[in-house]
Every structure is written in C-alpha cells, then in structure tokens.
CSV table of N, CA and C in Angstrom, one decimal:
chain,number,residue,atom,x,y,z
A,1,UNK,N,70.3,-12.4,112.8
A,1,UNK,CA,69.7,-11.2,112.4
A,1,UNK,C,68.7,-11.5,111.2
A,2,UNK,N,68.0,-10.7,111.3
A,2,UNK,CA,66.6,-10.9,110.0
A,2,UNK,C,66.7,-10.3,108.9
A,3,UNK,N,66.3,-10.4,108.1
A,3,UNK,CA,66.5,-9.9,106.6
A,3,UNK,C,65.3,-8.9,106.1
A,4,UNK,N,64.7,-9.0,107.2
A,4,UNK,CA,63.0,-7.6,107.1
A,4,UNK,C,63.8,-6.4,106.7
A,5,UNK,N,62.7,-6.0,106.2
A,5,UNK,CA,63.0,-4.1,106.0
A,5,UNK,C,62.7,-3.6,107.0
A,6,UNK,N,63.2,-3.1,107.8
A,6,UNK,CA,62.2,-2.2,109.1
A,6,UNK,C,61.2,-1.2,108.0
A,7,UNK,N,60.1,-1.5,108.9
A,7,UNK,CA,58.8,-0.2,108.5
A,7,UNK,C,59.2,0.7,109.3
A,8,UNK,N,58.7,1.8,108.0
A,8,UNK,CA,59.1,2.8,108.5
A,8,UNK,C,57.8,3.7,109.1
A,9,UNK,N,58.4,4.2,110.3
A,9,UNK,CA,57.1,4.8,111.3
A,9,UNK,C,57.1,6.4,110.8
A,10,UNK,N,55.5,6.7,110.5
A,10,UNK,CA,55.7,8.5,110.0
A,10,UNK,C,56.0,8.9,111.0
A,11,UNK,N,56.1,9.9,110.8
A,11,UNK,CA,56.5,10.9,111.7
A,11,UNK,C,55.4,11.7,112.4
A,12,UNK,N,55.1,12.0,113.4
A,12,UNK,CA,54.3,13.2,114.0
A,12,UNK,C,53.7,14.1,113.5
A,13,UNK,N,54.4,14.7,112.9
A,13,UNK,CA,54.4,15.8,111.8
A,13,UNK,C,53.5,15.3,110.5
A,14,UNK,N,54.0,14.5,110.1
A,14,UNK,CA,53.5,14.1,108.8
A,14,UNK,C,51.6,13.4,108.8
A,15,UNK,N,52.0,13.0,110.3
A,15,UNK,CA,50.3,12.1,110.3
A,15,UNK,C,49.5,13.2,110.8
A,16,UNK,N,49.9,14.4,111.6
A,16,UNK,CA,49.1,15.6,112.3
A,16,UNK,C,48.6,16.0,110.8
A,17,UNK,N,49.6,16.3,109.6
A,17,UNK,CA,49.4,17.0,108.5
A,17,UNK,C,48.6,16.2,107.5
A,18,UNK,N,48.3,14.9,107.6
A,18,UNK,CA,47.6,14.0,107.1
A,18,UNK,C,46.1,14.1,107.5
A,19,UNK,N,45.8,14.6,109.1
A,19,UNK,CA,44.7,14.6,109.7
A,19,UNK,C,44.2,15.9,109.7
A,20,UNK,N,45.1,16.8,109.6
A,20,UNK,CA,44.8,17.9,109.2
A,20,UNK,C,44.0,18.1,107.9
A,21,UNK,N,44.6,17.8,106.9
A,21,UNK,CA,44.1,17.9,105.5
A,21,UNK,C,42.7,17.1,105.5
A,22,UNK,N,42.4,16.0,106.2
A,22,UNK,CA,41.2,15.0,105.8
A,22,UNK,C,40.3,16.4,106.7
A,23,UNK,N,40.4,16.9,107.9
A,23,UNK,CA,39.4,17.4,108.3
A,23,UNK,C,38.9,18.6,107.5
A,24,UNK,N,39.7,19.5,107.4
A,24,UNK,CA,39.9,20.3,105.9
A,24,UNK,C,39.1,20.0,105.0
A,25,UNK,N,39.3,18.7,104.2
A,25,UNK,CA,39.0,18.4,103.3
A,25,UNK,C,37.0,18.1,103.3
A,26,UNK,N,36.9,17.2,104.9
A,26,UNK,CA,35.6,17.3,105.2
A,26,UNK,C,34.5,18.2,105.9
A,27,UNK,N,36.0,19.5,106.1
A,27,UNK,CA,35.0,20.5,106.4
A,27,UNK,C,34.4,21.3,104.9
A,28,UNK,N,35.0,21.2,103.9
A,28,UNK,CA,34.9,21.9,102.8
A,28,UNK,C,33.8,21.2,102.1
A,29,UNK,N,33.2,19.6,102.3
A,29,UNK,CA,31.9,19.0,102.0
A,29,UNK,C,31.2,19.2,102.6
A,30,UNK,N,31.5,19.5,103.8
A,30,UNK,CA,30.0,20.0,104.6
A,30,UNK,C,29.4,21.7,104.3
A,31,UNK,N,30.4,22.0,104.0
A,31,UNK,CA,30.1,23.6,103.2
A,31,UNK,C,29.7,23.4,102.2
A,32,UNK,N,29.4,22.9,101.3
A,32,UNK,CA,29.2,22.8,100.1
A,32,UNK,C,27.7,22.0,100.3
A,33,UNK,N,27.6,21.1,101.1
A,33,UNK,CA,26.4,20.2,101.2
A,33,UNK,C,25.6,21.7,102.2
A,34,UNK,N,26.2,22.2,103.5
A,34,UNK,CA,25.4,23.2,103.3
A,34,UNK,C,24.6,24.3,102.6
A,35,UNK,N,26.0,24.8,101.8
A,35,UNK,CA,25.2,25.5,100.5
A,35,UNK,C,24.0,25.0,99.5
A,36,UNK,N,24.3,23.6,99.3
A,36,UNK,CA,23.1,23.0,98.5
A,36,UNK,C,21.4,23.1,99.1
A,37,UNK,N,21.8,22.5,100.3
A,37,UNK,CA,20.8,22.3,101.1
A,37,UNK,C,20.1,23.8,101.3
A,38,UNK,N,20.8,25.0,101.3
A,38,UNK,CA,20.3,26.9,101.5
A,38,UNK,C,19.7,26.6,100.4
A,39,UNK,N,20.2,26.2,98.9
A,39,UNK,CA,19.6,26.6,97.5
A,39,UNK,C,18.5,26.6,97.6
A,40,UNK,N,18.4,24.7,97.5
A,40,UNK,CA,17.2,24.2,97.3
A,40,UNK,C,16.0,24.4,98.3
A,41,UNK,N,16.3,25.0,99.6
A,41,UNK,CA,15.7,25.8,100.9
A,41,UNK,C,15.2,26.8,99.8
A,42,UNK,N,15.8,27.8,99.2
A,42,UNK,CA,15.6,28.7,98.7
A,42,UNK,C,14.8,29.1,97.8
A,43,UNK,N,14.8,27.7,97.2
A,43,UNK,CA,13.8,27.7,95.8
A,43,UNK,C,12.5,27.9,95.7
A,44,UNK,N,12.1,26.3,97.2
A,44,UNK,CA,11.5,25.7,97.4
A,44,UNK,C,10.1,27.1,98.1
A,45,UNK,N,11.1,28.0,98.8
A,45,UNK,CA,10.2,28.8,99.1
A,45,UNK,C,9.7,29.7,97.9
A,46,UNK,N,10.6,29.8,97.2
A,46,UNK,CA,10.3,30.8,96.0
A,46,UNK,C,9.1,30.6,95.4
A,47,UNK,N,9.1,28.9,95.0
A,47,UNK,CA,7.7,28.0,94.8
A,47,UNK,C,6.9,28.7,95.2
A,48,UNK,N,6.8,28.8,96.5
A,48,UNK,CA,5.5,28.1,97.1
A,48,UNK,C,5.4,29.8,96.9
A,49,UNK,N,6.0,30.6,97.2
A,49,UNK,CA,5.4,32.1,97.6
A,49,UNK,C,5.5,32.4,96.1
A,50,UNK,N,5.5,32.0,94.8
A,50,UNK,CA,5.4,32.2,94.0
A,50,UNK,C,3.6,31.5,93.6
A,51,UNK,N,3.3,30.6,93.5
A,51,UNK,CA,2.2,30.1,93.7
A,51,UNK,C,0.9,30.4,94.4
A,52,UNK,N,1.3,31.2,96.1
A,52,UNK,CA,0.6,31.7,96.7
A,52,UNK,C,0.3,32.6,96.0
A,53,UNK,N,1.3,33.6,95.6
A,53,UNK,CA,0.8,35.4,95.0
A,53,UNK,C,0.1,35.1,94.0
A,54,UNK,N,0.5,33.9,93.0
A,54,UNK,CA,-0.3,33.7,91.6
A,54,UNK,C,-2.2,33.8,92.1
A,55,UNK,N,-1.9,32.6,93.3
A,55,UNK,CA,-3.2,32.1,93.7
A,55,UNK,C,-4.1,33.6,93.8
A,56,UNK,N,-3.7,34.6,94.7
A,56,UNK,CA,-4.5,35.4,95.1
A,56,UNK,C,-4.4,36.5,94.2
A,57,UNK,N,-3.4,36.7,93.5
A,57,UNK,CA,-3.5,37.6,92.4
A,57,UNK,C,-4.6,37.3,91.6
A,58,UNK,N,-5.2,36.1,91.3
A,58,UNK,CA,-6.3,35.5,90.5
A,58,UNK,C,-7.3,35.7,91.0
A,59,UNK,N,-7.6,35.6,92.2
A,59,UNK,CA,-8.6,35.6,93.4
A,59,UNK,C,-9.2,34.2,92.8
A,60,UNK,N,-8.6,33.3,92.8
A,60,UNK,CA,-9.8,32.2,92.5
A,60,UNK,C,-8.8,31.1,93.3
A,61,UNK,N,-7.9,31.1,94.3
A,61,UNK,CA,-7.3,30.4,95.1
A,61,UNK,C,-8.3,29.6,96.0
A,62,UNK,N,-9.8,29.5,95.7
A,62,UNK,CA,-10.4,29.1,96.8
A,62,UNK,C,-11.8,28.3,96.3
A,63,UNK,N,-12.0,27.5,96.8
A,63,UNK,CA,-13.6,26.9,95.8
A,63,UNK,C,-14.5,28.0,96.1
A,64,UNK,N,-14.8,28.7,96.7
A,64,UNK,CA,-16.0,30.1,97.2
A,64,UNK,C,-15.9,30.5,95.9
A,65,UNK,N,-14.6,31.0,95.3
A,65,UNK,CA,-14.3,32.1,93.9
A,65,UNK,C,-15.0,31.0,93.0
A,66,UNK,N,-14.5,29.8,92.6
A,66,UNK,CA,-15.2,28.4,91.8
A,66,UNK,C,-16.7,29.1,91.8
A,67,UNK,N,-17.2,28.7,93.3
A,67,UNK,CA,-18.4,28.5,92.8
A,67,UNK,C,-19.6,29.9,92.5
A,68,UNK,N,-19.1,30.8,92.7
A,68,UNK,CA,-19.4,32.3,92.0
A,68,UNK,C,-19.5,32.4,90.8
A,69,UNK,N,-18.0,31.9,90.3
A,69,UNK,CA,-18.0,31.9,88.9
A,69,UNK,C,-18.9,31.0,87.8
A,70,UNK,N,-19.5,30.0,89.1
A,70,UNK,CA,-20.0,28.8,88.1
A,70,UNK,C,-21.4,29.9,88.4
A,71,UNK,N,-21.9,30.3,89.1
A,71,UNK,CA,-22.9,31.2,89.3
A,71,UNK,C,-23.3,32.2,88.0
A,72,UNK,N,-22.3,32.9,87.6
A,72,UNK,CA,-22.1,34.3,86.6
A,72,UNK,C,-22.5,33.2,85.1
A,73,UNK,N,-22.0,31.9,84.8
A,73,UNK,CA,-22.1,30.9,83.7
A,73,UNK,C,-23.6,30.6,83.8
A,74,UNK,N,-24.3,30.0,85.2
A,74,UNK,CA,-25.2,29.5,85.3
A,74,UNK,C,-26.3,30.8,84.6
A,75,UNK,N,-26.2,31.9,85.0
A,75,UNK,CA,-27.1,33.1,84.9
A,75,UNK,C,-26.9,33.5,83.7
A,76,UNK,N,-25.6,33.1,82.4
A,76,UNK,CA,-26.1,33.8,81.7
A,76,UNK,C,-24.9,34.9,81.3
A,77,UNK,N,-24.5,35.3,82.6
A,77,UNK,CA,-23.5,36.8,82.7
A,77,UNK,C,-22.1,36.4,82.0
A,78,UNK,N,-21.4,35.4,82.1
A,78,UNK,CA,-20.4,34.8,81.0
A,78,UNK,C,-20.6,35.0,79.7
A,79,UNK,N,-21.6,35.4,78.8
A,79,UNK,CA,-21.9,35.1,77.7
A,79,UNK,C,-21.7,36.7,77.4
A,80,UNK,N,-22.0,37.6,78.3
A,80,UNK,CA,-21.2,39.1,77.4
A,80,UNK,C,-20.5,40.1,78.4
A,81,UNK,N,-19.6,39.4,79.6
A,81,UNK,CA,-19.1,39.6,80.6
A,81,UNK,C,-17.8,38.7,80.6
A,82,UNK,N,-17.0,39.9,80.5
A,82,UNK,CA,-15.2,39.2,80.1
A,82,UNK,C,-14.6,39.1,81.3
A,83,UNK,N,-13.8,38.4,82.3
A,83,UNK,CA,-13.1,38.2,83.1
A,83,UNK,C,-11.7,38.7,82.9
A,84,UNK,N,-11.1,38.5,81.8
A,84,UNK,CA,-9.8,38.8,81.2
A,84,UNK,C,-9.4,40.0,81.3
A,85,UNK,N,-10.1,41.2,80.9
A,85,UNK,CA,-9.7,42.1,80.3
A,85,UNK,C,-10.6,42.4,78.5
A,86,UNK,N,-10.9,41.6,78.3
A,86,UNK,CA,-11.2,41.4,76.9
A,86,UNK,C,-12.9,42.1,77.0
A,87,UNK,N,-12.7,42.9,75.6
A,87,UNK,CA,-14.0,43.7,75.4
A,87,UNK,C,-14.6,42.9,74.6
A,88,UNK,N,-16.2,43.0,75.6
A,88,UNK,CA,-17.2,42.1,74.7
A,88,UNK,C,-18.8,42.5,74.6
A,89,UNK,N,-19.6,41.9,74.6
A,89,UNK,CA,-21.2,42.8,74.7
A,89,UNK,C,-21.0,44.0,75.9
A,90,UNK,N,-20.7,43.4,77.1
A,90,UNK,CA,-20.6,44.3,78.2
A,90,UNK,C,-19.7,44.5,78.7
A,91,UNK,N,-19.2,45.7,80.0
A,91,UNK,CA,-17.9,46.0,80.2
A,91,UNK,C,-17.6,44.3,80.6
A,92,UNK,N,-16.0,44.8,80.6
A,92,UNK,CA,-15.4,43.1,81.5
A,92,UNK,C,-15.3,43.7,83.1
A,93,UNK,N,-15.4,42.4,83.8
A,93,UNK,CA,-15.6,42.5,84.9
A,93,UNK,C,-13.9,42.8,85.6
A,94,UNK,N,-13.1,42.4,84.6
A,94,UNK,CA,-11.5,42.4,85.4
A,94,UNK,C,-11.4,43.9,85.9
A,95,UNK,N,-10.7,43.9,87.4
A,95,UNK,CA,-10.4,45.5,87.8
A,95,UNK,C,-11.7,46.2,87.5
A,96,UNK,N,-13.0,45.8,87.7
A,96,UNK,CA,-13.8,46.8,87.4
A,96,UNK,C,-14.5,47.0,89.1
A,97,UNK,N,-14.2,46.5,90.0
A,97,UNK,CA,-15.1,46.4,91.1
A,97,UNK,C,-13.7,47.7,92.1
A,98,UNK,N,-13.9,48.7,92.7
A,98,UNK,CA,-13.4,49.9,92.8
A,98,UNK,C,-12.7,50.4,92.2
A,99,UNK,N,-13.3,50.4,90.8
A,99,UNK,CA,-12.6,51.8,89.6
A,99,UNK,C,-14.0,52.6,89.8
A,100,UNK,N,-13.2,53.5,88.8
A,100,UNK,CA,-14.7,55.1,88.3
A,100,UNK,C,-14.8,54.3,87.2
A,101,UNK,N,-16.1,54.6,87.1
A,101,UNK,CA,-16.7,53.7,86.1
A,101,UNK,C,-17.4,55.3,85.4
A,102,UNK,N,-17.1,55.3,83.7
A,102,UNK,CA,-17.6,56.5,82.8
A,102,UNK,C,-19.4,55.9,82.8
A,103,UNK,N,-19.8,56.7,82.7
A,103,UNK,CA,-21.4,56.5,82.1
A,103,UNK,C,-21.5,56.9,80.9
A,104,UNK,N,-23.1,56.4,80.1
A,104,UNK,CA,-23.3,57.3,79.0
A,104,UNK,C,-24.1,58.0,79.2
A,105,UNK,N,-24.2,58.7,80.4
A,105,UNK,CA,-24.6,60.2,80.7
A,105,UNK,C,-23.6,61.2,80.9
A,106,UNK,N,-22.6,60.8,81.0
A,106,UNK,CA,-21.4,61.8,80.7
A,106,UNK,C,-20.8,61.9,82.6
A,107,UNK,N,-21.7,60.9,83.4
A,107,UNK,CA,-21.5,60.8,84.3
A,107,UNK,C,-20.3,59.7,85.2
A,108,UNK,N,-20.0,60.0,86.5
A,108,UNK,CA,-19.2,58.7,86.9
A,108,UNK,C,-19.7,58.1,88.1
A,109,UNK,N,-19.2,57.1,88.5
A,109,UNK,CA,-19.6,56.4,89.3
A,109,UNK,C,-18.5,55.4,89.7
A,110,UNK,N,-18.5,55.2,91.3
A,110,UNK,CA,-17.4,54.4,91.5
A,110,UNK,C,-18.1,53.0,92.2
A,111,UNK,N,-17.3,51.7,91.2
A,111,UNK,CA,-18.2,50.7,91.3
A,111,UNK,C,-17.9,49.7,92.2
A,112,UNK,N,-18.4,50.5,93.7
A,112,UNK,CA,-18.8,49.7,94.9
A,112,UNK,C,-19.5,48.7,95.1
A,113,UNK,N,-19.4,48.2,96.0
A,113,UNK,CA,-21.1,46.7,96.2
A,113,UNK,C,-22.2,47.1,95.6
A,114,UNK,N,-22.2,48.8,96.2
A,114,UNK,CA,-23.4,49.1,95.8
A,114,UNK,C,-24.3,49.8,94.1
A,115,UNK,N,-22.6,50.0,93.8
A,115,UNK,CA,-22.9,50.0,92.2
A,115,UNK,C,-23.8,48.6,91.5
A,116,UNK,N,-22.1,47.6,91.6
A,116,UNK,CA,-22.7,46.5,91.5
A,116,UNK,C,-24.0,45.6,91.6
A,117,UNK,N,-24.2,46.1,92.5
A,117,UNK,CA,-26.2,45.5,92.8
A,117,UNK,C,-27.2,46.5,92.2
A,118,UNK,N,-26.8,47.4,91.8
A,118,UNK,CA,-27.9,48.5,91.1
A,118,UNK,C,-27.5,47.6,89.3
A,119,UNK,N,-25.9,47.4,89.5
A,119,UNK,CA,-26.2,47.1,88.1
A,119,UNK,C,-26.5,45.7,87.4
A,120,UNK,N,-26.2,44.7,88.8
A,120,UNK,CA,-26.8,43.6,88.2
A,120,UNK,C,-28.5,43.4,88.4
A,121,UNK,N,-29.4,44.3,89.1
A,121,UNK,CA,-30.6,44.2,89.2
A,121,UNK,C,-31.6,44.9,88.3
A,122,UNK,N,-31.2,46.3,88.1
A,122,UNK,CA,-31.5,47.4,87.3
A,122,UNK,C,-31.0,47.8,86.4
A,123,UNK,N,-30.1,46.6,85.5
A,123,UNK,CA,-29.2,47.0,84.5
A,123,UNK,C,-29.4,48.5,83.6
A,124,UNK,N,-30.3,49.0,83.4
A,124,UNK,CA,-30.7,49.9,82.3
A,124,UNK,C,-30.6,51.2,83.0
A,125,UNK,N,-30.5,51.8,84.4
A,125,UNK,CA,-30.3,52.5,85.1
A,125,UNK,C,-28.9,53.6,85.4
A,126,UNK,N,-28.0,52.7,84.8
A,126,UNK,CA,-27.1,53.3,85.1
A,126,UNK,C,-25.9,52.4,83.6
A,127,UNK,N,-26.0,53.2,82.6
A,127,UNK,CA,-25.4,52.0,81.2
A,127,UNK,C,-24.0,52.5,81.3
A,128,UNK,N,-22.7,51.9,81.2
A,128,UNK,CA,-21.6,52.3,80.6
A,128,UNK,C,-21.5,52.9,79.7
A,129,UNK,N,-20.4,53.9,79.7
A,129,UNK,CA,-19.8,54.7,78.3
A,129,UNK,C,-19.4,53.5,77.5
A,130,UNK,N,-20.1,53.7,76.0
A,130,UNK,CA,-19.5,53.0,75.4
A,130,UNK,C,-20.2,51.6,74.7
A,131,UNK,N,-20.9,51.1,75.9
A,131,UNK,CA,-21.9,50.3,75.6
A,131,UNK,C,-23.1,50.8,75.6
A,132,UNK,N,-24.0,49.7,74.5
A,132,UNK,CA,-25.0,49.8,74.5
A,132,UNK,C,-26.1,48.8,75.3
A,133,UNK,N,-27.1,49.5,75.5
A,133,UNK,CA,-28.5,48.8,76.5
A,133,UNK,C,-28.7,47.7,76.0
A,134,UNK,N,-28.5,46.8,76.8
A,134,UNK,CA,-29.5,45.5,76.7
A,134,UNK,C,-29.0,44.5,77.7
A,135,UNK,N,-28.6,45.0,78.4
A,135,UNK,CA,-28.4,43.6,79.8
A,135,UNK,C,-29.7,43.0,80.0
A,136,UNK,N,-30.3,42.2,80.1
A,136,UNK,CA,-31.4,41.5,80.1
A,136,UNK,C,-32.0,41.6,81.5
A,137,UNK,N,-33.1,42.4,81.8
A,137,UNK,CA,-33.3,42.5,83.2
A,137,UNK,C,-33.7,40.8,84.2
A,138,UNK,N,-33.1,40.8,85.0
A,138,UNK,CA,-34.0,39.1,85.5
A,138,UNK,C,-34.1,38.8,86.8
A,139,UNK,N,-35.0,38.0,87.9
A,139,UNK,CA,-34.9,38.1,88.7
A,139,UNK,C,-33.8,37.3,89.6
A,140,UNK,N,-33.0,37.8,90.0
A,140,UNK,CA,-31.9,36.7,91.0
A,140,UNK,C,-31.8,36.9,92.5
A,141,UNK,N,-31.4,35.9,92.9
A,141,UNK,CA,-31.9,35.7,94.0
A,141,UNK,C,-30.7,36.4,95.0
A,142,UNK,N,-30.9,36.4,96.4
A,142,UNK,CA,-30.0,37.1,97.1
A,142,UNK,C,-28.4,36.7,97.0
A,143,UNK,N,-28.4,35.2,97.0
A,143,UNK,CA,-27.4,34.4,97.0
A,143,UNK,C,-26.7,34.5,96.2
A,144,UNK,N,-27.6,34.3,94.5
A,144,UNK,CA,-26.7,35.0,93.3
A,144,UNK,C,-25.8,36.2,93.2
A,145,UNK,N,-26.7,37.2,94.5
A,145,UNK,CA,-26.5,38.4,93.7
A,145,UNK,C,-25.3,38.5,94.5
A,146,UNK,N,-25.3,38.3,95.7
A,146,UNK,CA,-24.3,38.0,96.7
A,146,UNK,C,-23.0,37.6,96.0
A,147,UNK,N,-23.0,36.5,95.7
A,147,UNK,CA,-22.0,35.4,94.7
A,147,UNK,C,-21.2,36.1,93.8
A,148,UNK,N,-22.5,36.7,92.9
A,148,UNK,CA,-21.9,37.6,91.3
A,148,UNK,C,-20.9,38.6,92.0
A,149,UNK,N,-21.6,39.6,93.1
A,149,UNK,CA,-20.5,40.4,93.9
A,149,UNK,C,-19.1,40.1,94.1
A,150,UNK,N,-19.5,39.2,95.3
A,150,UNK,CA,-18.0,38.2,95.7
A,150,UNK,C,-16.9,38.5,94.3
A,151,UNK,N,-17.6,37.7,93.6
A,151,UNK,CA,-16.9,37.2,92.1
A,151,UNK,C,-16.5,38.4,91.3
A,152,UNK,N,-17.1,39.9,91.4
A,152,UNK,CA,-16.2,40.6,90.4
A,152,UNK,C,-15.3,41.2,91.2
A,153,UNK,N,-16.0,41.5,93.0
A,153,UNK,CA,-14.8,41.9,93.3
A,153,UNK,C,-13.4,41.2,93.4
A,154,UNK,N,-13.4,40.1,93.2
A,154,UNK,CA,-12.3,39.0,93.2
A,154,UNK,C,-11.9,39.5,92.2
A,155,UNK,N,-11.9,39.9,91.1
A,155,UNK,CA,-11.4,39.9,90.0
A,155,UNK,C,-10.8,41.7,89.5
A,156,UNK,N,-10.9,42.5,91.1
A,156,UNK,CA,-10.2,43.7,90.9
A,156,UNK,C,-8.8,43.6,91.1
C-alpha cells in the first residue's frame, strides 16, 4: 500500500458553482466595458455636434464666410462696422441682416438683401437712428457687394 494522500476530486456541485461564478463574473466586465464604450460613444458625439452648432452659429464654418470677411477689411467696412455686437462709427453688422432697422427719419425698414445694397451703395439714403452720416460713398464692384451681403447675413 502507498503512503499518497488520495486527491481529493471536487464535487459537481462545487466546480458547476466555480463556473458559474467566472461567467458571472465575466459577464459583469463586459457590462461595464459596454457601458464605457456607450460613454465615450456619447461624448464623442456631443463633440462633434457641439462643434458643428458652434461652427454655424458663427456662420464662418466655411472658407466662402473667410473670404467675405477678408472682403469687408479689404474695403474699409471693418474699420466702423462691428461684427460682435459692439457699437462703433456704424451700426454692427451682428443680427442686423432681417431685423427692423430704426431710421433717423423716424422711419423703419427691414434689412433685407435689398436694404443691404441700398445701404452699402447709397449709404446716405437711408442713415440709422442714432448714427451719424458719413459712410464714405465708393464704387464696389458686384462681387464685393455680393460678398459684403453673404457676410452680414452670415452674421444674423
């Protein structure tokens, strides 16, 4: 006779309940690896559609807006024409392209394309409440005037 310890064999029970628990255990990391993987899904869109709205909220998401605006600098119109909001020689262009626009004839006007091109051609024709005359009359060309358009309506 031998002097071995018999090994002892688990039981049924105990290795089912051993297999049980690992799968358990690996279904509960794939839940969790799924959850991470939804977050960062989650975020990632938030980015982007956060980004997109910024982009078009600005209206300058596009080189066309760029080069408009380099247009309004080239001419001149940057120099008393606020994009911001901020009051300066002349109204700002922000939100000004389909508002009522006050006159200082006590009159209004709502400032369509067609406002727009009376006021960047004929400045003295039609002045804001509030400001005073002197937009500098000058000749610009279709393109510009085209461009200048584009560019404030971008900026309603």
């Amino acid at each position: 006779m031998s002097n071995k310890v018999p090994k002892h064999q688990p039981s049924l029970r105990s290795t089912y309940a051993q297999r049980a628990e690992a799968a358990a255990h690996e279904a509960a990391a794939g839940e969790r690896r799924r959850r991470r993987i939804a977050v960062v899904v989650v975020a990632v869109l938030a980015l982007v559609g956060v980004a997109a709205t910024t982009a078009l909220l600005l209206g300058r998401g596009d080189d066309e807006a760029v080069a408009h605006s380099e247009a309004s600098v080239r001419l001149g119109c940057s120099s008393c024409h606020t994009t911001d909001g901020r009051r300066s020689e002349g109204p700002t262009w922000q939100g000004l392209a389909g508002s009522t626009v006050s006159l200082a004839d006590g009159t209004t006007v709502v400032a369509d394309d067609a406002y727009l091109r009376r006021a960047i051609t004929d400045p003295q024709a039609e002045i804001v409440a509030g400001f005073a005359p002197g937009m500098p009359q000058q000749e610009i060309s279709d393109e510009d005037l085209d461009a200048l358009v584009a560019f404030i309506r971008s900026l309603a």
